[in-house]
Short mmCIF file of C-alpha atoms and ligand atoms in Angstrom, two decimals:
data_model
loop_
_atom_site.label_atom_id
_atom_site.label_comp_id
_atom_site.label_asym_id
_atom_site.label_seq_id
_atom_site.Cartn_x
_atom_site.Cartn_y
_atom_site.Cartn_z
CA MET A 321 -27.11 15.28 30.09
CA ILE A 322 -25.82 12.86 32.72
CA ASP A 323 -27.30 13.15 36.19
CA PRO A 324 -24.65 14.94 38.35
CA LEU A 325 -24.96 12.30 41.07
CA ILE A 326 -24.26 9.48 38.61
CA GLU A 327 -21.43 11.49 37.09
CA ALA A 328 -19.83 12.00 40.54
CA TRP A 329 -20.23 8.29 41.25
CA MET A 330 -18.65 7.35 37.90
CA ILE A 331 -15.69 9.69 38.50
CA SER A 332 -15.06 8.02 41.89
CA VAL A 333 -15.28 4.52 40.43
CA ILE A 334 -12.89 5.34 37.56
CA ALA A 335 -10.50 7.07 39.99
CA GLY A 336 -10.73 4.02 42.27
CA VAL A 337 -9.87 1.59 39.45
CA PHE A 338 -6.99 3.87 38.43
CA GLY A 339 -5.91 3.93 42.11
CA LEU A 340 -5.83 0.10 42.20
CA THR A 341 -3.36 0.15 39.31
CA ILE A 342 -1.30 2.86 41.01
CA GLY A 343 -1.34 0.70 44.15
CA SER A 344 -0.05 -2.25 42.16
CA PHE A 345 2.84 -0.10 40.89
CA LEU A 346 3.39 1.26 44.43
CA ASN A 347 3.94 -2.33 45.64
CA VAL A 348 6.72 -2.73 43.09
CA CYS A 349 8.26 0.67 43.93
CA THR A 350 8.27 0.11 47.71
CA LEU A 351 9.97 -3.29 47.31
CA ARG A 352 12.49 -2.38 44.58
CA TRP A 353 13.49 1.27 45.12
CA PRO A 354 15.07 0.63 48.57
CA GLU A 355 17.21 -2.10 46.93
CA ASP A 356 18.15 0.19 44.01
CA GLU A 357 16.40 -2.11 41.53
CA SER A 358 14.56 -1.08 38.38
CA VAL A 359 10.77 -0.96 38.68
CA VAL A 360 10.38 -1.86 34.99
CA PHE A 361 12.76 -4.79 34.43
CA PRO A 362 12.37 -7.61 35.14
CA GLY A 363 8.56 -7.78 34.97
CA SER A 364 6.47 -9.12 37.85
CA HIS A 365 7.62 -12.56 38.88
CA CYS A 366 7.13 -14.94 41.78
CA PRO A 367 9.87 -14.23 44.40
CA LYS A 368 10.03 -17.96 45.18
CA CYS A 369 10.19 -19.75 41.81
CA GLY A 370 10.97 -16.74 39.60
CA LYS A 371 8.27 -17.59 37.03
CA PRO A 372 6.75 -14.52 35.39
CA ILE A 373 3.23 -13.64 36.56
CA ARG A 374 0.58 -13.80 33.81
CA TRP A 375 -1.22 -10.54 33.09
CA TYR A 376 -4.59 -11.87 34.27
CA ASP A 377 -3.06 -13.04 37.55
CA ASN A 378 -1.52 -9.59 37.96
CA VAL A 379 -4.83 -7.68 37.91
CA PRO A 380 -4.93 -5.69 41.20
CA VAL A 381 -6.78 -7.38 44.08
CA PHE A 382 -8.69 -9.74 41.74
CA GLY A 383 -5.51 -11.57 40.74
CA TYR A 384 -4.87 -12.38 44.39
CA ILE A 385 -8.44 -13.61 44.87
CA LEU A 386 -8.28 -15.63 41.64
CA LEU A 387 -5.06 -17.32 42.81
CA ARG A 388 -6.36 -17.63 46.39
CA GLY A 389 -3.10 -16.07 47.56
CA ARG A 390 -0.78 -18.67 45.98
CA CYS A 391 1.62 -18.66 43.01
CA ARG A 392 0.08 -20.49 40.03
CA GLU A 393 3.35 -22.34 39.33
CA CYS A 394 4.89 -23.28 42.68
CA ARG A 395 1.95 -22.66 45.07
CA ALA A 396 4.13 -20.44 47.30
CA SER A 397 1.92 -18.06 49.26
CA ILE A 398 1.76 -14.45 48.07
CA SER A 399 2.06 -11.74 50.72
CA LEU A 400 -1.26 -10.21 51.76
CA GLN A 401 0.53 -6.87 51.53
CA TYR A 402 0.01 -6.80 47.74
CA PRO A 403 -3.82 -6.78 47.63
CA LEU A 404 -4.03 -4.64 50.80
CA VAL A 405 -1.78 -1.90 49.39
CA GLU A 406 -3.72 -2.02 46.09
CA LEU A 407 -7.06 -1.79 47.87
CA ALA A 408 -5.94 1.03 50.19
CA THR A 409 -4.52 3.05 47.27
CA GLY A 410 -7.72 2.46 45.27
CA LEU A 411 -9.80 3.74 48.19
CA VAL A 412 -7.56 6.82 48.58
CA TRP A 413 -8.02 7.73 44.89
CA ALA A 414 -11.78 7.04 44.93
CA GLY A 415 -12.10 9.05 48.15
CA MET A 416 -10.09 12.03 46.91
CA PHE A 417 -12.12 12.29 43.68
CA SER A 418 -15.38 11.75 45.53
CA TYR A 419 -14.42 14.57 47.93
CA ALA A 420 -12.86 17.07 45.52
CA GLY A 421 -14.53 16.05 42.23
CA PHE A 422 -12.58 15.86 38.98
CA SER A 423 -10.16 18.66 39.87
CA GLY A 424 -6.52 19.59 40.20
CA GLU A 425 -6.84 19.27 43.97
CA ALA A 426 -8.08 15.68 43.66
CA ILE A 427 -5.00 14.77 41.57
CA ARG A 428 -2.66 16.65 43.92
CA GLY A 429 -4.18 15.09 47.05
CA ALA A 430 -4.30 11.55 45.66
CA LEU A 431 -0.63 11.72 44.53
CA PHE A 432 0.49 13.23 47.85
CA LEU A 433 -1.30 10.56 49.93
CA THR A 434 0.07 7.81 47.64
CA ILE A 435 3.65 9.09 48.14
CA LEU A 436 3.13 9.26 51.92
CA PHE A 437 1.80 5.70 51.90
CA GLY A 438 4.86 4.55 49.94
CA ILE A 439 7.19 6.28 52.42
CA ALA A 440 5.45 4.65 55.40
CA LEU A 441 5.83 1.22 53.73
CA THR A 442 9.53 1.55 52.86
CA ASP A 443 10.42 3.14 56.19
CA ALA A 444 8.66 0.36 58.09
CA ARG A 445 10.29 -2.43 56.10
CA PHE A 446 13.75 -1.09 55.19
CA TYR A 447 14.25 2.02 57.38
CA ILE A 448 14.73 3.84 54.08
CA ILE A 449 12.88 6.71 52.41
CA PRO A 450 13.80 6.43 48.70
CA ASP A 451 14.77 9.67 46.91
CA GLN A 452 12.17 8.81 44.26
CA PHE A 453 9.48 9.55 46.88
CA SER A 454 11.17 12.48 48.66
CA VAL A 455 13.08 14.34 45.94
CA GLY A 456 10.75 13.15 43.15
CA GLY A 457 7.76 14.14 45.29
CA LEU A 458 9.32 17.54 46.00
CA VAL A 459 9.57 18.30 42.27
CA LEU A 460 6.02 17.01 41.76
CA GLY A 461 4.67 19.06 44.69
CA LEU A 462 6.30 22.28 43.46
CA GLY A 463 4.93 21.70 39.95
CA LEU A 464 1.39 20.82 41.11
CA ALA A 465 1.27 23.98 43.27
CA PHE A 466 0.62 25.87 40.01
CA LEU A 467 -2.75 24.10 39.68
CA PRO A 468 -5.74 26.13 40.93
CA GLY A 469 -6.74 25.50 44.57
CA GLY A 470 -4.54 24.26 47.40
CA VAL A 471 -1.31 26.01 48.31
CA SER A 472 0.18 28.76 46.12
CA ALA A 473 3.47 28.21 44.30
CA LEU A 474 5.18 30.64 46.69
CA ASP A 475 3.80 28.86 49.77
CA ALA A 476 4.92 25.51 48.33
CA LEU A 477 8.46 26.85 47.89
CA LEU A 478 8.46 28.36 51.39
CA GLY A 479 7.08 25.09 52.77
CA ALA A 480 9.87 23.09 51.16
CA ILE A 481 12.51 25.43 52.61
CA VAL A 482 10.90 25.46 56.09
CA GLY A 483 10.47 21.65 56.08
CA PHE A 484 14.05 21.01 55.02
CA GLY A 485 15.49 23.74 57.30
CA SER A 486 13.60 22.67 60.45
CA LEU A 487 14.64 19.04 60.27
CA GLU A 488 18.20 19.92 59.22
CA MET A 489 18.37 22.07 62.35
CA VAL A 490 17.03 19.21 64.52
CA ALA A 491 19.63 16.91 62.92
CA VAL A 492 22.52 19.30 63.60
CA ILE A 493 21.46 19.99 67.21
CA GLY A 494 20.77 16.28 67.80
CA LYS A 495 24.19 15.30 66.51
CA TRP A 496 25.82 17.92 68.70
CA MET A 497 23.92 16.76 71.80
CA PHE A 498 24.02 13.00 71.38
CA LYS A 499 27.23 12.72 69.32
CA LYS A 500 25.45 10.50 66.80
CA ASP A 501 22.96 10.87 63.96
CA ALA A 502 19.55 11.58 65.49
CA MET A 503 17.79 12.20 62.20
CA GLY A 504 18.14 10.41 58.89
CA GLY A 505 18.78 12.32 55.69
CA GLY A 506 15.68 10.65 54.25
CA ASP A 507 13.44 12.35 56.84
CA ILE A 508 14.94 15.76 56.01
CA LYS A 509 14.35 15.37 52.24
CA MET A 510 10.89 13.96 52.94
CA MET A 511 9.89 17.09 54.86
CA ALA A 512 10.98 19.31 51.96
CA MET A 513 8.51 17.28 49.85
CA VAL A 514 5.77 17.57 52.50
CA GLY A 515 6.32 21.34 52.65
CA ALA A 516 5.88 21.60 48.88
CA PHE A 517 2.42 20.01 49.22
CA LEU A 518 1.27 21.60 52.51
CA GLY A 519 2.92 25.03 52.61
CA TRP A 520 4.96 26.43 55.52
CA ARG A 521 2.19 26.32 58.14
CA GLY A 522 1.21 22.77 57.20
CA VAL A 523 4.78 21.48 57.34
CA LEU A 524 5.32 22.94 60.82
CA LEU A 525 2.09 21.33 62.03
CA THR A 526 3.24 18.03 60.46
CA ILE A 527 6.57 18.11 62.33
CA PHE A 528 4.76 18.85 65.61
CA LEU A 529 2.17 16.09 65.10
CA GLY A 530 4.81 13.63 63.85
CA ALA A 531 7.02 14.18 66.90
CA LEU A 532 3.96 13.81 69.15
CA LEU A 533 2.76 10.60 67.47
CA GLY A 534 6.29 9.19 67.35
CA SER A 535 7.07 9.81 71.01
CA VAL A 536 3.66 8.70 72.32
CA ILE A 537 3.33 5.54 70.21
CA PHE A 538 6.84 4.39 69.39
CA GLY A 539 8.83 6.06 72.17
CA PRO A 540 8.00 3.45 74.86
CA ILE A 541 8.45 0.51 72.43
CA SER A 542 11.78 1.90 71.23
CA TYR A 543 12.98 2.47 74.79
CA LYS A 544 12.19 -1.12 75.78
CA THR A 545 13.41 -2.91 72.65
CA LYS A 546 16.20 -0.44 71.73
CA LYS A 547 14.84 -0.50 68.19
CA LEU A 548 15.38 2.44 65.88
CA VAL A 549 12.31 4.63 65.43
CA PRO A 550 11.15 4.62 61.79
CA PHE A 551 10.25 8.30 62.20
CA GLY A 552 9.11 8.58 58.57
CA ILE A 553 5.98 6.53 59.35
CA PHE A 554 4.86 9.06 61.94
CA LEU A 555 5.77 12.01 59.73
CA ALA A 556 3.76 10.40 56.91
CA ALA A 557 0.72 9.86 59.17
CA ALA A 558 1.06 13.42 60.50
CA ALA A 559 1.29 14.84 56.95
CA ALA A 560 -1.85 12.93 55.90
CA ILE A 561 -3.75 14.22 58.98
CA THR A 562 -2.51 17.76 58.24
CA TYR A 563 -3.58 17.49 54.61
CA GLY A 564 -7.10 16.46 55.71
CA PHE A 565 -7.64 18.60 58.80
CA GLY A 566 -4.66 20.97 59.09
CA ALA A 567 -6.49 24.15 58.07
CA GLU A 568 -9.15 23.60 60.76
CA MET A 569 -6.49 22.73 63.36
CA ILE A 570 -4.45 25.85 62.59
CA ASP A 571 -7.62 28.02 62.71
CA TRP A 572 -8.59 26.52 66.07
CA TYR A 573 -5.11 27.16 67.47
CA MET A 574 -5.10 30.75 66.21
CA THR A 575 -8.49 31.60 67.75
CA ASN A 576 -8.39 29.59 70.97
CA VAL A 577 -4.74 29.67 71.96
CA LEU A 578 -3.32 32.79 70.36
CA ASN A 579 -6.65 34.69 70.50
CA MET A 580 -6.07 36.06 67.01
ZN1 ZN B 893 6.10 -19.34 42.29
#
C-alpha cells in the first residue's frame, strides 16, 4: 500500500511533468497555427539560424536553463516566452490533478485551461483565435462532458448553443449599430467551445465577466491608442475564473440578488 498523501503528491508531480511537455507543444501551436503552418514539420529549429534544436536542448524549461537562453549554434537569444509558457502549463496540470485527484474532471479542467491559455497567447500576438482551439476544443468539450462529474452532456450542448448564439447576436447588433464588424468570428466560435466546457450558466457568466474585464482594463487603453481590443484574452480569463469559481458566484447571485 502506498501512503495516500505520497500517492497524491506523485500524481501531481507526474501531471506537472506531463503539463511541461504539453506546454512545450502549446508554444509550437500558438506560433504556427495562426500562420497556417504544420505543428509537426519541420521539427523545432532556431528561428534565427534555422539549425534544428537537439532533443536535450528541447527539454521543457531545463533546455532553456541549460542553454542560458541562447541558441547553441548562433547564440541568438531565445524568447523567455518558451520556458514561461511551459512552466505555467506544468503548474496548471499539477494544480488540477492536485485539486481533483486522478479523475476525469482533472483531465477536463487541465485541457480546458490549456486551450484558454493558448487562445490568450494567439489573440494577444496575432489577433487570431485558431479554429484548432475553438472548433477543436468544442468537439473535445462535448466529448469530455460524457465523463463523470462536471457538466452533463446536455448542459454542454446547451452551453455551446448559448455561447455561440449570444455572441452571434452581439455581432449582428454591433454591425447594425456601428456599420462595421464589432466582434470577430473567432470570439463567437471560442464561446461555443467555452459553453461546451462550462454549460449554459457558466458561458453566460463568462460573457458578462469578459465584457466587464475588457471594458475596465482595455477600454481606456483602446480609446487612447485606438488599438483593437483582443477580446479573446478577456474571454479566456473570464472563462478560467468561471471554471474555478463560477458555481459559487452563480449561487451567491441567486441567493443575494434574486432571493431564490
Ligand atoms: Zn540559432
